PDB file of C-alpha atoms in Angstrom:
ATOM      1  CA  MET Q  27      -0.233   0.131  -0.005  1.00  0.00           C
ATOM      2  CA  ASP Q  28       2.907   2.453  -0.226  1.00  0.00           C
ATOM      3  CA  HIS Q  29       1.105   4.437  -2.990  1.00  0.00           C
ATOM      4  CA  ILE Q  30      -1.280   5.662  -0.352  1.00  0.00           C
ATOM      5  CA  SER Q  31      -0.900   8.889   0.297  1.00  0.00           C
ATOM      6  CA  ALA Q  32      -3.785   9.863   2.469  1.00  0.00           C
ATOM      7  CA  PRO Q  33      -7.638   9.342   2.900  1.00  0.00           C
ATOM      8  CA  PRO Q  34      -9.928   9.931   0.665  1.00  0.00           C
ATOM      9  CA  ALA Q  35     -12.028  12.853   1.251  1.00  0.00           C
ATOM     10  CA  ALA Q  36     -14.601  10.135   1.457  1.00  0.00           C
ATOM     11  CA  VAL Q  37     -13.669   8.691   4.040  1.00  0.00           C
ATOM     12  CA  LEU Q  38     -12.701  11.979   5.892  1.00  0.00           C
ATOM     13  CA  THR Q  39     -16.651  12.185   5.722  1.00  0.00           C
ATOM     14  CA  ALA Q  40     -17.052   8.811   7.555  1.00  0.00           C
ATOM     15  CA  PHE Q  41     -15.054   9.002  10.058  1.00  0.00           C
ATOM     16  CA  GLY Q  42     -16.269  12.376  10.860  1.00  0.00           C
ATOM     17  CA  ALA Q  43     -12.582  13.618  10.010  1.00  0.00           C
ATOM     18  CA  ALA Q  44     -12.007  16.750   9.476  1.00  0.00           C
ATOM     19  CA  ALA Q  45      -8.957  18.452  10.875  1.00  0.00           C
ATOM     20  CA  PRO Q  46      -5.814  18.193   8.194  1.00  0.00           C
ATOM     21  CA  VAL Q  47      -4.087  15.007   7.492  1.00  0.00           C
ATOM     22  CA  VAL Q  48      -0.529  14.669   8.817  1.00  0.00           C
ATOM     23  CA  PRO Q  49       1.628  11.537   7.928  1.00  0.00           C
ATOM     24  CA  LEU Q  50       2.667   9.583  11.147  1.00  0.00           C
ATOM     25  CA  PRO Q  51       6.260   7.577  11.205  1.00  0.00           C
ATOM     26  CA  GLY Q  52       6.458   3.806  11.854  1.00  0.00           C
ATOM     27  CA  GLY Q  53       5.086   1.026  10.838  1.00  0.00           C
ATOM     28  CA  GLN Q  54       4.677   0.641   6.906  1.00  0.00           C
ATOM     29  CA  GLY Q  55       4.739   4.028   6.480  1.00  0.00           C
ATOM     30  CA  THR Q  56       0.800   4.718   5.282  1.00  0.00           C
ATOM     31  CA  ALA Q  57      -0.542   5.763   9.077  1.00  0.00           C
ATOM     32  CA  ARG Q  58      -2.155   9.662   8.788  1.00  0.00           C
ATOM     33  CA  ARG Q  59      -3.294  11.486  11.493  1.00  0.00           C
ATOM     34  CA  CYS Q  60      -6.759  13.767  11.560  1.00  0.00           C
ATOM     35  CA  GLY Q  61      -6.626  15.008  14.409  1.00  0.00           C
ATOM     36  CA  ALA Q  62      -8.149  13.439  17.115  1.00  0.00           C
ATOM     37  CA  LEU Q  63      -8.113   9.672  14.932  1.00  0.00           C
ATOM     38  CA  VAL Q  64      -5.599   8.188  13.395  1.00  0.00           C
ATOM     39  CA  LEU Q  65      -6.487   6.355   9.972  1.00  0.00           C
ATOM     40  CA  LYS Q  66      -4.865   3.293   8.108  1.00  0.00           C
ATOM     41  CA  PRO Q  67      -5.415   1.336   5.276  1.00  0.00           C
ATOM     42  CA  VAL Q  68      -7.306  -2.053   6.280  1.00  0.00           C
ATOM     43  CA  ALA Q  69      -4.787  -5.028   5.390  1.00  0.00           C
ATOM     44  CA  PHE Q  70      -7.075  -7.536   6.105  1.00  0.00           C
ATOM     45  CA  THR Q  71     -10.803  -6.813   6.596  1.00  0.00           C
ATOM     46  CA  ALA Q  72     -12.086  -9.997   8.916  1.00  0.00           C
ATOM     47  CA  GLU Q  73      -9.117  -8.460  11.517  1.00  0.00           C
ATOM     48  CA  THR Q  74      -9.955  -5.228  11.041  1.00  0.00           C
ATOM     49  CA  ARG Q  75     -13.531  -6.039  12.173  1.00  0.00           C
ATOM     50  CA  TRP Q  76     -12.612  -8.655  15.129  1.00  0.00           C
ATOM     51  CA  ARG Q  77      -9.725  -6.386  16.629  1.00  0.00           C
ATOM     52  CA  ALA Q  78     -12.226  -3.315  17.262  1.00  0.00           C
ATOM     53  CA  GLY Q  79     -14.397  -5.756  18.416  1.00  0.00           C
ATOM     54  CA  VAL Q  80     -12.292  -6.985  20.650  1.00  0.00           C
ATOM     55  CA  LEU Q  81     -11.028  -3.467  21.895  1.00  0.00           C
ATOM     56  CA  CYS Q  82     -14.105  -1.388  21.788  1.00  0.00           C
ATOM     57  CA  HIS Q  83     -14.918  -3.826  24.675  1.00  0.00           C
ATOM     58  CA  LEU Q  84     -11.617  -3.800  26.220  1.00  0.00           C
ATOM     59  CA  VAL Q  85     -11.331  -2.196  29.883  1.00  0.00           C
ATOM     60  CA  ASP Q  86      -7.537  -0.763  29.854  1.00  0.00           C
ATOM     61  CA  GLY Q  87      -5.591  -2.748  32.702  1.00  0.00           C
ATOM     62  CA  ASP Q  88      -2.681  -2.198  35.411  1.00  0.00           C
ATOM     63  CA  GLY Q  89      -0.021  -1.302  33.318  1.00  0.00           C
ATOM     64  CA  PHE Q  90      -1.474  -0.738  29.942  1.00  0.00           C
ATOM     65  CA  ARG Q  91      -3.844   1.006  27.713  1.00  0.00           C
ATOM     66  CA  VAL Q  92      -5.542   0.393  24.581  1.00  0.00           C
ATOM     67  CA  ALA Q  93      -5.847   2.708  21.225  1.00  0.00           C
ATOM     68  CA  ARG Q  94      -9.662   2.565  20.978  1.00  0.00           C
ATOM     69  CA  PRO Q  95     -11.311   2.245  17.410  1.00  0.00           C
ATOM     70  CA  VAL Q  96     -13.828   4.471  16.006  1.00  0.00           C
ATOM     71  CA  SER Q  97     -16.590   3.018  13.571  1.00  0.00           C
ATOM     72  CA  ALA Q  98     -17.607   4.971  10.594  1.00  0.00           C
ATOM     73  CA  ALA Q  99     -21.002   6.228  10.049  1.00  0.00           C
ATOM     74  CA  ASP Q 100     -22.790   3.301   8.967  1.00  0.00           C
ATOM     75  CA  GLY Q 101     -21.051   1.601  12.206  1.00  0.00           C
ATOM     76  CA  ALA Q 102     -19.331  -0.313  10.133  1.00  0.00           C
ATOM     77  CA  TRP Q 103     -15.403  -0.522  11.039  1.00  0.00           C
ATOM     78  CA  SER Q 104     -14.045   0.493   7.927  1.00  0.00           C
ATOM     79  CA  ALA Q 105     -14.843   2.579   5.086  1.00  0.00           C
ATOM     80  CA  GLY Q 106     -13.558   3.051   1.286  1.00  0.00           C
ATOM     81  CA  GLY Q 107     -10.598   0.180   2.842  1.00  0.00           C
ATOM     82  CA  TRP Q 108      -9.766   2.431   6.009  1.00  0.00           C
ATOM     83  CA  GLU Q 109      -9.971   2.350   9.752  1.00  0.00           C
ATOM     84  CA  ALA Q 110      -9.835   4.411  12.285  1.00  0.00           C
ATOM     85  CA  TRP Q 111      -8.914   5.122  15.781  1.00  0.00           C
ATOM     86  CA  ARG Q 112      -8.712   7.474  18.590  1.00  0.00           C
ATOM     87  CA  TRP Q 113      -4.773   9.017  18.556  1.00  0.00           C
ATOM     88  CA  LEU Q 114      -3.146   8.629  21.578  1.00  0.00           C
ATOM     89  CA  PRO Q 115      -0.268  10.759  22.863  1.00  0.00           C
ATOM     90  CA  GLY Q 116       3.145   8.977  23.007  1.00  0.00           C
ATOM     91  CA  ALA Q 117       6.021   7.938  21.954  1.00  0.00           C
ATOM     92  CA  ALA Q 118       7.402   4.323  20.842  1.00  0.00           C
ATOM     93  CA  ASP Q 119      11.117   4.031  22.267  1.00  0.00           C
ATOM     94  CA  PRO Q 120      13.011   1.095  20.921  1.00  0.00           C
ATOM     95  CA  TYR Q 121      15.762   2.171  23.249  1.00  0.00           C
ATOM     96  CA  ARG Q 122      13.102   0.538  26.899  1.00  0.00           C
ATOM     97  CA  PRO Q 123      12.390  -3.033  25.800  1.00  0.00           C
ATOM     98  CA  ASP Q 124      12.266  -4.316  28.866  1.00  0.00           C
ATOM     99  CA  GLU Q 125       9.440  -1.796  29.416  1.00  0.00           C
ATOM    100  CA  VAL Q 126       7.708  -2.912  26.102  1.00  0.00           C
ATOM    101  CA  ILE Q 127       7.623  -6.942  27.358  1.00  0.00           C
ATOM    102  CA  ARG Q 128       5.841  -5.628  30.951  1.00  0.00           C
ATOM    103  CA  ALA Q 129       3.179  -3.825  28.941  1.00  0.00           C
ATOM    104  CA  GLY Q 130       2.839  -6.362  26.213  1.00  0.00           C
ATOM    105  CA  ALA Q 131       3.246  -9.172  29.369  1.00  0.00           C
ATOM    106  CA  ALA Q 132       0.066  -7.226  31.372  1.00  0.00           C
ATOM    107  CA  PHE Q 133      -1.806  -7.151  28.087  1.00  0.00           C
ATOM    108  CA  HIS Q 134      -1.905 -10.549  27.274  1.00  0.00           C
ATOM    109  CA  ALA Q 135      -2.988 -11.460  30.854  1.00  0.00           C
ATOM    110  CA  ALA Q 136      -6.137  -9.178  29.338  1.00  0.00           C
ATOM    111  CA  VAL Q 137      -6.801 -10.847  26.075  1.00  0.00           C
ATOM    112  CA  ALA Q 138      -5.681 -14.347  27.508  1.00  0.00           C
ATOM    113  CA  GLY Q 139      -9.577 -16.059  28.392  1.00  0.00           C
ATOM    114  CA  LEU Q 140     -10.475 -14.735  24.539  1.00  0.00           C
ATOM    115  CA  PRO Q 141     -10.911 -17.562  21.649  1.00  0.00           C
ATOM    116  CA  ARG Q 142      -8.495 -18.009  18.733  1.00  0.00           C
ATOM    117  CA  PRO Q 143      -9.771 -16.081  15.658  1.00  0.00           C
ATOM    118  CA  ARG Q 144     -11.017 -17.863  12.995  1.00  0.00           C
ATOM    119  CA  PHE Q 145      -9.477 -15.707  10.420  1.00  0.00           C
ATOM    120  CA  LEU Q 146      -6.079 -16.608  11.512  1.00  0.00           C
ATOM    121  CA  ALA Q 147      -6.373 -20.103   9.550  1.00  0.00           C
ATOM    122  CA  VAL Q 148      -6.429 -18.249   6.224  1.00  0.00           C
ATOM    123  CA  ARG Q 149      -4.354 -14.836   6.815  1.00  0.00           C
ATOM    124  CA  ASN Q 150      -1.748 -15.331   4.630  1.00  0.00           C
ATOM    125  CA  ASP Q 151       0.031 -12.119   4.968  1.00  0.00           C
ATOM    126  CA  PRO Q 152       4.263 -12.765   4.470  1.00  0.00           C
ATOM    127  CA  TRP Q 153       4.417 -12.407   8.348  1.00  0.00           C
ATOM    128  CA  ALA Q 154       2.392 -14.914   9.054  1.00  0.00           C
ATOM    129  CA  ARG Q 155       3.910 -17.209   6.731  1.00  0.00           C
ATOM    130  CA  ALA Q 156       7.002 -16.071   8.402  1.00  0.00           C
ATOM    131  CA  GLU Q 157       5.436 -17.033  12.028  1.00  0.00           C
ATOM    132  CA  ARG Q 158       3.933 -20.463  10.831  1.00  0.00           C
ATOM    133  CA  LEU Q 159       7.199 -21.437   9.852  1.00  0.00           C
ATOM    134  CA  ALA Q 160       9.236 -20.239  12.857  1.00  0.00           C
ATOM    135  CA  PHE Q 161       6.468 -23.004  14.842  1.00  0.00           C
ATOM    136  CA  GLY Q 162       6.401 -25.710  11.846  1.00  0.00           C
ATOM    137  CA  ASP Q 163       3.239 -25.083  11.269  1.00  0.00           C
ATOM    138  CA  THR Q 164       4.344 -26.239   7.595  1.00  0.00           C
ATOM    139  CA  ASP Q 165       4.052 -28.750   5.136  1.00  0.00           C
ATOM    140  CA  THR Q 166       7.780 -29.430   5.055  1.00  0.00           C
ATOM    141  CA  ASP Q 167       8.687 -29.122   8.316  1.00  0.00           C
ATOM    142  CA  THR Q 168       9.558 -32.609   9.255  1.00  0.00           C
ATOM    143  CA  ASP Q 169      12.794 -31.851   6.544  1.00  0.00           C
ATOM    144  CA  THR Q 170      14.627 -28.982   7.781  1.00  0.00           C
ATOM    145  CA  ASP Q 171      16.344 -28.066   4.393  1.00  0.00           C
ATOM    146  CA  ALA Q 172      12.963 -27.941   2.766  1.00  0.00           C
ATOM    147  CA  ASP Q 173      12.333 -25.183   5.489  1.00  0.00           C
ATOM    148  CA  SER Q 174      14.931 -23.191   4.484  1.00  0.00           C
ATOM    149  CA  ASP Q 175      15.413 -23.727   1.213  1.00  0.00           C
ATOM    150  CA  GLY Q 176      11.461 -22.626   0.474  1.00  0.00           C
ATOM    151  CA  ALA Q 177      12.415 -19.723   2.509  1.00  0.00           C
ATOM    152  CA  ALA Q 178      15.703 -18.595   0.783  1.00  0.00           C
ATOM    153  CA  GLY Q 179      13.726 -17.701  -2.926  1.00  0.00           C
ATOM    154  CA  ILE Q 180      12.852 -15.134  -0.339  1.00  0.00           C
ATOM    155  CA  VAL Q 181      15.326 -14.148   1.684  1.00  0.00           C
ATOM    156  CA  GLY Q 182      17.902 -15.235  -0.701  1.00  0.00           C
ATOM    157  CA  GLU Q 183      21.252 -17.541   0.432  1.00  0.00           C
ATOM    158  CA  SER Q 184      22.525 -15.538   2.937  1.00  0.00           C
ATOM    159  CA  GLY Q 185      18.983 -15.690   5.045  1.00  0.00           C
ATOM    160  CA  SER Q 186      18.448 -19.402   4.365  1.00  0.00           C
ATOM    161  CA  ALA Q 187      22.069 -20.091   5.621  1.00  0.00           C
ATOM    162  CA  LEU Q 188      21.075 -18.189   8.962  1.00  0.00           C
ATOM    163  CA  LEU Q 189      17.656 -19.994   8.899  1.00  0.00           C
ATOM    164  CA  LYS Q 190      19.095 -23.865   9.166  1.00  0.00           C
ATOM    165  CA  PRO Q 191      20.784 -23.900  12.135  1.00  0.00           C
ATOM    166  CA  LEU Q 192      17.962 -21.846  13.556  1.00  0.00           C
ATOM    167  CA  LEU Q 193      15.535 -24.774  12.681  1.00  0.00           C
ATOM    168  CA  ALA Q 194      17.820 -27.247  13.247  1.00  0.00           C
ATOM    169  CA  ALA Q 195      17.868 -26.357  17.241  1.00  0.00           C
ATOM    170  CA  ARG Q 196      13.982 -25.865  17.595  1.00  0.00           C
ATOM    171  CA  ARG Q 197      12.855 -28.446  19.700  1.00  0.00           C
ATOM    172  CA  PRO Q 198       8.521 -29.359  20.357  1.00  0.00           C
ATOM    173  CA  VAL Q 199       7.269 -26.601  22.400  1.00  0.00           C
ATOM    174  CA  THR Q 200       4.489 -27.416  25.127  1.00  0.00           C
ATOM    175  CA  THR Q 201       3.811 -24.008  26.693  1.00  0.00           C
ATOM    176  CA  PRO Q 202      -0.006 -23.324  26.003  1.00  0.00           C
ATOM    177  CA  ALA Q 203      -0.719 -20.583  23.476  1.00  0.00           C
ATOM    178  CA  GLN Q 204      -3.259 -17.119  23.520  1.00  0.00           C
ATOM    179  CA  LEU Q 205      -3.781 -14.257  21.946  1.00  0.00           C
ATOM    180  CA  VAL Q 206      -0.762 -11.999  21.624  1.00  0.00           C
ATOM    181  CA  HIS Q 207       0.586  -8.760  19.743  1.00  0.00           C
ATOM    182  CA  GLY Q 208       3.748  -9.917  17.667  1.00  0.00           C
ATOM    183  CA  ASP Q 209       4.721  -6.683  16.835  1.00  0.00           C
ATOM    184  CA  LEU Q 210       5.566  -4.822  20.627  1.00  0.00           C
ATOM    185  CA  LEU Q 211       8.632  -2.728  20.035  1.00  0.00           C
ATOM    186  CA  GLY Q 212       7.507  -0.489  17.979  1.00  0.00           C
ATOM    187  CA  ASN Q 213       4.082  -0.288  19.190  1.00  0.00           C
ATOM    188  CA  VAL Q 214       3.742   0.527  22.928  1.00  0.00           C
ATOM    189  CA  LEU Q 215       3.539   4.606  23.084  1.00  0.00           C
ATOM    190  CA  PHE Q 216       4.767   6.201  26.307  1.00  0.00           C
ATOM    191  CA  ALA Q 217       3.974   9.482  28.000  1.00  0.00           C
ATOM    192  CA  PRO Q 218       3.997  11.353  30.910  1.00  0.00           C
ATOM    193  CA  ASP Q 219       2.011  10.038  33.821  1.00  0.00           C
ATOM    194  CA  ALA Q 220       0.090   7.040  31.869  1.00  0.00           C
ATOM    195  CA  PRO Q 221       0.687   3.792  31.377  1.00  0.00           C
ATOM    196  CA  PRO Q 222       1.935   2.674  28.420  1.00  0.00           C
ATOM    197  CA  ALA Q 223      -0.678   2.350  25.496  1.00  0.00           C
ATOM    198  CA  ILE Q 224      -0.414  -0.715  22.938  1.00  0.00           C
ATOM    199  CA  ILE Q 225      -1.302   0.079  19.653  1.00  0.00           C
ATOM    200  CA  ASP Q 226      -1.410  -0.955  16.098  1.00  0.00           C
ATOM    201  CA  TRP Q 227      -2.000  -5.339  17.562  1.00  0.00           C
ATOM    202  CA  ALA Q 228      -0.729  -7.282  15.288  1.00  0.00           C
ATOM    203  CA  VAL Q 229      -2.884 -10.608  15.927  1.00  0.00           C
ATOM    204  CA  TYR Q 230      -1.620 -13.671  16.526  1.00  0.00           C
ATOM    205  CA  TRP Q 231      -2.317 -17.062  18.547  1.00  0.00           C
ATOM    206  CA  ARG Q 232       0.970 -17.949  19.958  1.00  0.00           C
ATOM    207  CA  PRO Q 233       2.620 -18.376  23.674  1.00  0.00           C
ATOM    208  CA  ALA Q 234       3.042 -14.888  25.172  1.00  0.00           C
ATOM    209  CA  ALA Q 235       6.644 -15.604  25.915  1.00  0.00           C
ATOM    210  CA  TRP Q 236       7.143 -15.920  21.982  1.00  0.00           C
ATOM    211  CA  ALA Q 237       5.929 -12.277  21.717  1.00  0.00           C
ATOM    212  CA  ALA Q 238       8.491 -10.988  24.455  1.00  0.00           C
ATOM    213  CA  ALA Q 239      10.644 -12.657  22.469  1.00  0.00           C
ATOM    214  CA  VAL Q 240       9.909 -10.789  19.268  1.00  0.00           C
ATOM    215  CA  VAL Q 241      10.888  -8.143  21.507  1.00  0.00           C
ATOM    216  CA  ALA Q 242      14.098  -8.851  22.595  1.00  0.00           C
ATOM    217  CA  VAL Q 243      14.969  -9.895  19.074  1.00  0.00           C
ATOM    218  CA  ASP Q 244      14.488  -6.794  17.669  1.00  0.00           C
ATOM    219  CA  ALA Q 245      16.213  -5.121  20.168  1.00  0.00           C
ATOM    220  CA  VAL Q 246      19.462  -7.351  19.642  1.00  0.00           C
ATOM    221  CA  CYS Q 247      19.584  -6.708  16.043  1.00  0.00           C
ATOM    222  CA  TRP Q 248      18.480  -2.764  15.268  1.00  0.00           C
ATOM    223  CA  TRP Q 249      18.712  -1.091  18.572  1.00  0.00           C
ATOM    224  CA  GLU Q 250      21.970  -2.430  20.526  1.00  0.00           C
ATOM    225  CA  GLU Q 251      20.758  -4.710  23.157  1.00  0.00           C
ATOM    226  CA  GLY Q 252      22.715  -7.572  23.865  1.00  0.00           C
ATOM    227  CA  ALA Q 253      22.600 -10.620  25.587  1.00  0.00           C
ATOM    228  CA  PRO Q 254      21.746  -9.160  29.192  1.00  0.00           C
ATOM    229  CA  LEU Q 255      18.791  -8.437  27.757  1.00  0.00           C
ATOM    230  CA  LEU Q 256      18.256 -11.735  26.607  1.00  0.00           C
ATOM    231  CA  GLU Q 257      19.268 -12.749  29.663  1.00  0.00           C
ATOM    232  CA  ARG Q 258      17.170 -10.795  31.905  1.00  0.00           C
ATOM    233  CA  TRP Q 259      13.706 -12.206  30.274  1.00  0.00           C
ATOM    234  CA  SER Q 260      14.998 -16.373  30.578  1.00  0.00           C
ATOM    235  CA  GLY Q 261      12.991 -16.941  33.275  1.00  0.00           C
ATOM    236  CA  LEU Q 262      10.223 -17.118  30.774  1.00  0.00           C
ATOM    237  CA  PRO Q 263       8.760 -20.528  29.519  1.00  0.00           C
ATOM    238  CA  GLU Q 264      10.962 -22.161  27.218  1.00  0.00           C
ATOM    239  CA  TRP Q 265      12.552 -18.544  26.358  1.00  0.00           C
ATOM    240  CA  ARG Q 266      15.861 -20.086  23.754  1.00  0.00           C
ATOM    241  CA  GLN Q 267      12.420 -21.375  22.130  1.00  0.00           C
ATOM    242  CA  MET Q 268      10.694 -18.717  22.124  1.00  0.00           C
ATOM    243  CA  LEU Q 269      13.885 -16.832  20.954  1.00  0.00           C
ATOM    244  CA  LEU Q 270      14.769 -19.043  17.926  1.00  0.00           C
ATOM    245  CA  ARG Q 271      10.968 -18.807  16.808  1.00  0.00           C
ATOM    246  CA  ALA Q 272      11.193 -15.203  17.064  1.00  0.00           C
ATOM    247  CA  LEU Q 273      14.444 -14.673  15.054  1.00  0.00           C
ATOM    248  CA  VAL Q 274      13.081 -17.393  12.124  1.00  0.00           C
ATOM    249  CA  PHE Q 275       9.859 -15.131  12.217  1.00  0.00           C
ATOM    250  CA  ARG Q 276      11.904 -12.354  11.459  1.00  0.00           C
ATOM    251  CA  ILE Q 277      14.119 -13.818   9.222  1.00  0.00           C
ATOM    252  CA  ALA Q 278      11.562 -15.326   6.637  1.00  0.00           C
ATOM    253  CA  ALA Q 279       9.231 -12.210   6.750  1.00  0.00           C
ATOM    254  CA  HIS Q 280      10.904 -10.213   4.057  1.00  0.00           C
ATOM    255  CA  THR Q 281      10.293  -9.976   0.641  1.00  0.00           C
ATOM    256  CA  GLU Q 282      13.577  -9.787  -0.733  1.00  0.00           C
ATOM    257  CA  PRO Q 283      17.387 -10.683  -0.143  1.00  0.00           C
ATOM    258  CA  LEU Q 284      18.372  -9.597   2.766  1.00  0.00           C
ATOM    259  CA  THR Q 285      20.961  -6.497   2.613  1.00  0.00           C
ATOM    260  CA  GLY Q 286      24.150  -6.830   4.105  1.00  0.00           C
ATOM    261  CA  ALA Q 287      23.605  -4.787   7.269  1.00  0.00           C
ATOM    262  CA  GLN Q 288      20.543  -7.086   8.021  1.00  0.00           C
ATOM    263  CA  GLU Q 289      22.534 -10.238   7.551  1.00  0.00           C
ATOM    264  CA  SER Q 290      25.284  -8.989   9.541  1.00  0.00           C
ATOM    265  CA  ALA Q 291      22.270  -8.054  12.152  1.00  0.00           C
ATOM    266  CA  TYR Q 292      20.707 -11.466  12.044  1.00  0.00           C
ATOM    267  CA  ALA Q 293      24.048 -13.356  12.385  1.00  0.00           C
ATOM    268  CA  ARG Q 294      24.954 -11.811  15.469  1.00  0.00           C
ATOM    269  CA  THR Q 295      21.654 -12.420  17.207  1.00  0.00           C
ATOM    270  CA  ALA Q 296      21.284 -15.962  16.134  1.00  0.00           C
ATOM    271  CA  GLU Q 297      24.704 -16.091  17.571  1.00  0.00           C
ATOM    272  CA  LEU Q 298      23.452 -15.213  20.871  1.00  0.00           C
ATOM    273  CA  VAL Q 299      19.966 -17.112  20.173  1.00  0.00           C
ATOM    274  CA  LEU Q 300      22.013 -20.310  19.954  1.00  0.00           C
ATOM    275  CA  GLY Q 301      23.827 -19.913  22.629  1.00  0.00           C
ATOM    276  CA  THR Q 302      21.426 -19.358  25.031  1.00  0.00           C
ATOM    277  CA  ALA Q 303      19.550 -21.337  27.774  1.00  0.00           C
ATOM    278  CA  ASP Q 304      15.968 -22.604  27.701  1.00  0.00           C
ATOM    279  CA  GLY Q 305      13.497 -20.873  30.483  1.00  0.00           C
ATOM    280  CA  PRO Q 306      11.933 -22.989  33.152  1.00  0.00           C
ATOM    281  CA  GLY Q 307       9.087 -25.512  31.739  1.00  0.00           C
ATOM    282  CA  ALA Q 308      11.386 -26.519  28.820  1.00  0.00           C
ATOM    283  CA  GLY Q 309      11.012 -30.275  29.161  1.00  0.00           C
ATOM    284  CA  ARG Q 310      12.110 -31.394  26.106  1.00  0.00           C
ATOM    285  CA  SER Q 311      12.649 -28.395  24.397  1.00  0.00           C
ATOM    286  CA  GLY Q 312      16.523 -27.990  25.905  1.00  0.00           C
TER     287      GLY Q 312
END
């Protein structure tokens, strides 16, 4: 959706937005602020409807707040291919991964009792495919070479070489899955005198520790963190296995061959992850 620069006038009217449209940083660069609203293109209609239906009723918890969806004039959660959310003050800070993980844990506790949404079974974007590969939900999962070679056409030979040892080190996990946010590091906003705000919920059905591992892997790859961050959260269940899956997820989600900088960052992170001890409840997953 890179070609989309601003929501059409009909969309602004549908959501009652009259203020100037201002691009917002982060994400895929398609979000726009319009006064008290944030407008974003709809990526998957079923997910937009489900997410809005959940978050319009979810009570802010101890340790987090959420952006609230805004319906269009006809009561729908989208209009003209766009969705709307209340703008929240604050800014993301990827140099605060521990606080992001704690905010994510509070959010995950609040949604833990909700059932798995049906749309997850049919979502087929690059991140969904990468997540399935990371957890072995693929037809070729019994063959590690097939897994990594299948990704080579996207991430290139260097990416495939990075994936192979990570995939080979996976072991079965037993930690229960639940609803989680799979992209927290850039989607937790910090503001003075307010709990962290969770925005842009990337919905997955995985162990909560995996969502924390994605934060940790992102912070190590791109935001100057290292082994101490991984060690601080080693008490989470099956931690090494979650880190392995988080890094596979990030590498395999690329839709183009890795650049030299990406390859270097992932290789450094892979070395740390492969050397990490599992957390409690590892069972056969060490």
